[in-house]
Amino acid sequence: GQFIRDALLELEENGWLEKSKDMGEGNLNGEASGHRQRYFVRRLRNLQHICQTFEGKLSRTARVIDVSRSLLRGLHPTPAVCGDSPALALEFIREYETLGFDRGYYAGPFGYIGRDSADVVVAIRSALVTNYGGG
């Protein structure tokens, strides 16, 4: 989707992605840019979900923490969570949901960011467990 192309473009503009020698200058349309993108359908019992993966090689000057922060800022919330336009989704929620309705924790990034690698996924339908009784 467009939001992934935008996120990859930001990484390229910051000099954090290496350009592929084999593929030439990028336009972020999959293989033409040197960054592999793959769409697939994840089939579950009662639904199907269109997924996309992408990968590229970080430049020598890129720091995993900077790249991870940039990607998280650009890719969350995903369209799977709030539609293709987060701004329109928030506008709809503010207009049609009551003030007393608390959505609680629903979705967010979950994973780790290390010195040399990161693995982050979207956690959906999260829960908060507390011990109110003290015992």
Rosetta silent file (secondary structure, phi, psi, omega in degrees, C-alpha in Angstrom):
SEQUENCE: GQFIRDALLELEENGWLEKSKDMGEGNLNGEASGHRQRYFVRRLRNLQHICQTFEGKLSRTARVIDVSRSLLRGLHPTPAVCGDSPALALEFIREYETLGFDRGYYAGPFGYIGRDSADVVVAIRSALVTNYGGG
SCORE:     score description
SCORE:     0.000 S_00000001
   1 L     0.000  172.066 -178.274    0.000    0.000    0.000 S_00000001
   2 H   -61.430  -37.678 -176.640    0.829    3.654   -0.225 S_00000001
   3 H   -67.264  -28.298  175.727    1.670    3.960    3.465 S_00000001
   4 H   -74.264  -41.392  176.280    4.427    1.335    3.099 S_00000001
   5 H   -59.465  -41.238  178.591    5.825    3.101    0.028 S_00000001
   6 H   -63.123  -41.652  179.792    5.850    6.348    2.023 S_00000001
   7 H   -64.995  -43.724  178.089    7.683    4.686    4.927 S_00000001
   8 H   -65.669  -37.738  178.087   10.313    3.180    2.607 S_00000001
   9 H   -61.596  -41.169  177.380   10.716    6.518    0.825 S_00000001
  10 H   -61.731  -40.910  177.981   11.447    8.188    4.170 S_00000001
  11 H   -63.262  -41.355  178.313   14.119    5.558    4.891 S_00000001
  12 H   -65.206  -43.016 -179.268   15.690    6.178    1.484 S_00000001
  13 H   -63.009  -31.644  177.732   15.593    9.959    1.928 S_00000001
  14 L   -81.879   -2.802 -179.454   17.411    9.587    5.262 S_00000001
  15 L    75.281   22.529 -176.091   20.074    7.435    3.583 S_00000001
  16 L   -93.380  -11.681  177.322   19.166    4.423    5.715 S_00000001
  17 E  -113.518  135.748  174.964   18.492    1.956    2.868 S_00000001
  18 L   -74.403  143.680  172.919   21.128    0.753    0.446 S_00000001
  19 L   -80.832  139.728  177.957   20.329    1.103   -3.219 S_00000001
  20 L   -74.936  129.684  177.815   20.416   -2.185   -5.066 S_00000001
  21 L   -69.583  -32.059 -177.227   23.260   -2.358   -7.615 S_00000001
  22 L   -79.302  -29.141 -168.697   21.270   -4.834   -9.706 S_00000001
  23 L  -101.549  -12.071  178.459   17.945   -3.032   -9.691 S_00000001
  24 L    83.386 -169.548 -178.988   18.912    0.606  -10.296 S_00000001
  25 L   -68.125  147.238 -171.197   17.386    3.693   -8.796 S_00000001
  26 L   -92.828  147.075  167.108   14.193    3.126   -6.890 S_00000001
  27 L  -123.657   10.217  175.536   10.627    4.111   -7.442 S_00000001
  28 L    60.568   32.291  173.499    9.393    1.865   -4.610 S_00000001
  29 L  -107.971   56.912  177.841    7.278   -0.340   -6.854 S_00000001
  30 H    79.012 -128.928 -172.183    8.625   -3.651   -5.624 S_00000001
  31 H   -65.662  -24.825  179.610   11.585   -5.109   -7.468 S_00000001
  32 H   -62.634  -23.896 -178.406   12.206   -1.992   -9.556 S_00000001
  33 H   -93.273  -11.603 -176.021   13.404   -0.257   -6.401 S_00000001
  34 L    87.710    0.171  176.431   15.624   -3.056   -5.169 S_00000001
  35 L  -110.534  119.609 -176.049   13.446   -3.543   -2.099 S_00000001
  36 E   -75.596  133.353  175.132   11.499   -6.759   -2.230 S_00000001
  37 E  -127.205  142.022 -178.880    7.799   -6.542   -1.528 S_00000001
  38 E  -141.233  130.167  174.023    5.447   -9.485   -1.403 S_00000001
  39 E  -101.582  144.406  174.573    1.686   -9.629   -1.032 S_00000001
  40 E  -153.967  163.845  179.340   -0.039  -12.771    0.214 S_00000001
  41 E  -108.909  122.589  174.940   -3.365  -13.828    1.674 S_00000001
  42 E   -92.560  115.103 -178.041   -3.412  -15.260    5.179 S_00000001
  43 E   -95.973  121.617  176.224   -6.394  -17.595    5.339 S_00000001
  44 L  -111.378  177.061 -175.854   -7.976  -18.132    8.734 S_00000001
  45 L   -57.565  -45.747 -173.403  -11.035  -20.165    9.651 S_00000001
  46 L  -116.154    5.966 -179.695  -13.552  -17.336    9.259 S_00000001
  47 L  -160.422  167.622  174.408  -11.701  -14.640    7.332 S_00000001
  48 E  -125.384  143.743 -177.085   -8.913  -13.816    4.964 S_00000001
  49 E  -128.368  125.682  176.463   -6.381  -11.060    5.524 S_00000001
  50 E   -79.578  125.150 -176.839   -4.292   -9.403    2.794 S_00000001
  51 E  -120.130  158.595  176.787   -0.726   -9.079    4.055 S_00000001
  52 E  -140.322  134.152  172.121    2.393   -7.429    2.728 S_00000001
  53 E  -116.353  155.016  175.362    6.017   -7.973    3.588 S_00000001
  54 E  -147.915  151.496  176.374    8.948   -5.872    2.460 S_00000001
  55 E  -149.514  151.993  177.080   12.669   -6.054    2.972 S_00000001
  56 L  -156.628  170.188 -179.717   15.736   -4.079    2.117 S_00000001
  57 L  -101.618  130.153  179.117   19.314   -3.801    3.301 S_00000001
  58 E   -72.320  146.049  176.178   20.219   -1.034    5.735 S_00000001
  59 L   -71.968  167.285 -179.486   23.069    1.275    4.869 S_00000001
  60 L   -66.751  -25.247 -178.213   26.201    1.317    7.001 S_00000001
  61 L   -87.487  -10.128 -177.474   25.197    4.629    8.553 S_00000001
  62 L   -74.410  139.849  172.632   21.718    3.459    9.590 S_00000001
  63 L  -107.698  135.286 -177.214   21.020    2.701   13.237 S_00000001
  64 H   -55.299  -40.555 -177.752   18.384    0.063   13.966 S_00000001
  65 H   -63.418  -41.512  179.762   16.749    2.248   16.624 S_00000001
  66 H   -66.833  -44.058  179.849   16.322    5.181   14.189 S_00000001
  67 H   -64.727  -43.530 -179.500   14.965    2.972   11.407 S_00000001
  68 H   -62.559  -45.068  178.292   12.609    1.169   13.809 S_00000001
  69 H   -61.184  -42.979  179.708   11.246    4.420   15.201 S_00000001
  70 H   -62.300  -46.188  179.643   10.703    5.784   11.714 S_00000001
  71 H   -64.335  -42.583  179.607    8.881    2.641   10.588 S_00000001
  72 H   -63.577  -40.989  178.740    6.720    2.499   13.713 S_00000001
  73 H   -64.488  -38.868 -176.903    5.778    6.154   13.324 S_00000001
  74 H   -83.062  -25.802 -172.882    4.942    5.625    9.640 S_00000001
  75 H  -107.315   -8.153  179.085    3.234    2.251    9.804 S_00000001
  76 L  -113.886  135.808   -1.388    1.163    2.411   13.011 S_00000001
  77 L   -78.423  146.742 -178.466   -1.743    2.286   13.181 S_00000001
  78 L   -75.524  158.840  175.622   -2.003   -0.062   10.210 S_00000001
  79 H   -58.529  -27.868  177.859   -4.933    0.019    7.794 S_00000001
  80 H   -64.350  -25.584 -178.246   -5.950   -3.382    9.218 S_00000001
  81 H   -91.199  -42.589 -172.767   -6.583   -1.640   12.544 S_00000001
  82 H  -135.115   18.968  178.396   -8.164    1.663   11.540 S_00000001
  83 L    86.540 -179.953 -173.836   -8.724    1.710    7.798 S_00000001
  84 L   -76.052  -18.322  177.754   -6.788    3.405    5.045 S_00000001
  85 L  -129.202  100.467  178.982   -7.070    6.847    6.592 S_00000001
  86 H   -55.912  -35.576 -179.189   -6.440    7.050   10.358 S_00000001
  87 H   -63.617  -43.692  177.948   -7.607   10.678   10.357 S_00000001
  88 H   -65.953  -38.679  178.689  -11.008    9.740    8.870 S_00000001
  89 H   -63.368  -44.435  178.972  -11.356    6.812   11.283 S_00000001
  90 H   -64.309  -38.438  177.460  -10.658    9.050   14.289 S_00000001
  91 H   -61.909  -43.316  178.868  -13.129   11.636   13.008 S_00000001
  92 H   -63.149  -45.823 -179.691  -15.813    8.938   12.694 S_00000001
  93 H   -60.113  -46.125 -179.269  -15.106    7.582   16.187 S_00000001
  94 H   -63.800  -32.515 -178.344  -15.283   11.043   17.750 S_00000001
  95 H   -79.242  -37.157 -169.332  -18.565   11.772   15.996 S_00000001
  96 H  -108.194  -13.916  178.674  -20.416    8.485   16.624 S_00000001
  97 L   -96.622  148.021  179.885  -19.103    7.017   19.875 S_00000001
  98 L   -74.695  156.806 -179.448  -20.255    8.239   23.256 S_00000001
  99 L   -64.592  -31.294 -177.760  -17.830   10.002   25.570 S_00000001
 100 L   -78.859   -8.677 -178.519  -18.224    7.298   28.223 S_00000001
 101 L   -79.273  121.693  179.296  -17.185    4.480   25.883 S_00000001
 102 L  -106.250  115.064  178.820  -13.635    3.366   26.631 S_00000001
 103 L   -69.357  -22.190 -178.138  -12.009    1.383   23.843 S_00000001
 104 L    65.669 -158.997  177.557   -9.254    0.259   26.207 S_00000001
 105 L   -82.468  125.392  179.474   -6.209   -1.375   24.740 S_00000001
 106 L  -121.019  -52.461 -176.577   -6.949   -2.641   21.266 S_00000001
 107 E  -149.081  153.230  176.578   -3.864   -2.636   19.071 S_00000001
 108 E  -179.278  167.828  178.088   -0.269   -1.572   19.079 S_00000001
 109 E   -70.385  142.828  179.482    3.242   -2.573   18.104 S_00000001
 110 E  -140.674  131.902  178.114    4.711   -5.496   20.026 S_00000001
 111 E   157.300 -152.337  179.810    8.212   -6.909   19.788 S_00000001
 112 E  -135.109  152.675  172.815   11.809   -5.982   20.423 S_00000001
 113 E  -126.290  113.935 -178.662   14.320   -3.510   19.080 S_00000001
 114 L  -106.404 -173.638 -179.155   17.903   -4.603   19.589 S_00000001
 115 L   -65.961  -40.870 -175.329   21.303   -3.231   18.676 S_00000001
 116 L  -116.414   -2.006 -178.488   21.501   -5.044   15.335 S_00000001
 117 L  -158.518  165.715  176.897   17.941   -6.166   14.641 S_00000001
 118 E  -147.421  148.061  175.569   14.285   -5.585   15.380 S_00000001
 119 E  -142.166  107.434 -175.437   11.173   -7.719   15.140 S_00000001
 120 E  -129.277  133.821  177.133    7.885   -5.891   15.617 S_00000001
 121 E  -124.980  171.726  175.620    4.371   -7.085   14.833 S_00000001
 122 E   -92.666  120.106  174.894    0.899   -5.630   15.307 S_00000001
 123 E   -93.136  125.260 -177.777   -0.763   -6.933   18.447 S_00000001
 124 E  -118.281  145.777  179.978   -4.542   -6.815   18.110 S_00000001
 125 L    59.018   55.901 -179.263   -7.206   -7.245   20.788 S_00000001
 126 L   -75.635  167.871  179.688   -4.792   -6.793   23.661 S_00000001
 127 L  -136.654  154.341  174.586   -5.698   -7.165   27.325 S_00000001
 128 L  -117.614  120.210  179.617   -4.704   -5.566   30.594 S_00000001
 129 L  -111.355  125.765  179.743   -4.579   -7.922   33.572 S_00000001
 130 L  -128.901  162.716  177.332   -4.336   -6.432   37.049 S_00000001
 131 L  -114.246   89.143 -178.304   -4.535   -7.710   40.589 S_00000001
 132 L   -75.021  -26.332 -176.025   -7.012   -5.404   42.329 S_00000001
 133 L   -78.542  -14.294  178.708   -7.459   -7.713   45.319 S_00000001
 134 L    74.676    8.148 -177.271   -3.840   -7.546   46.341 S_00000001
 135 L  -130.850    0.000    0.000   -3.690  -11.307   46.872 S_00000001
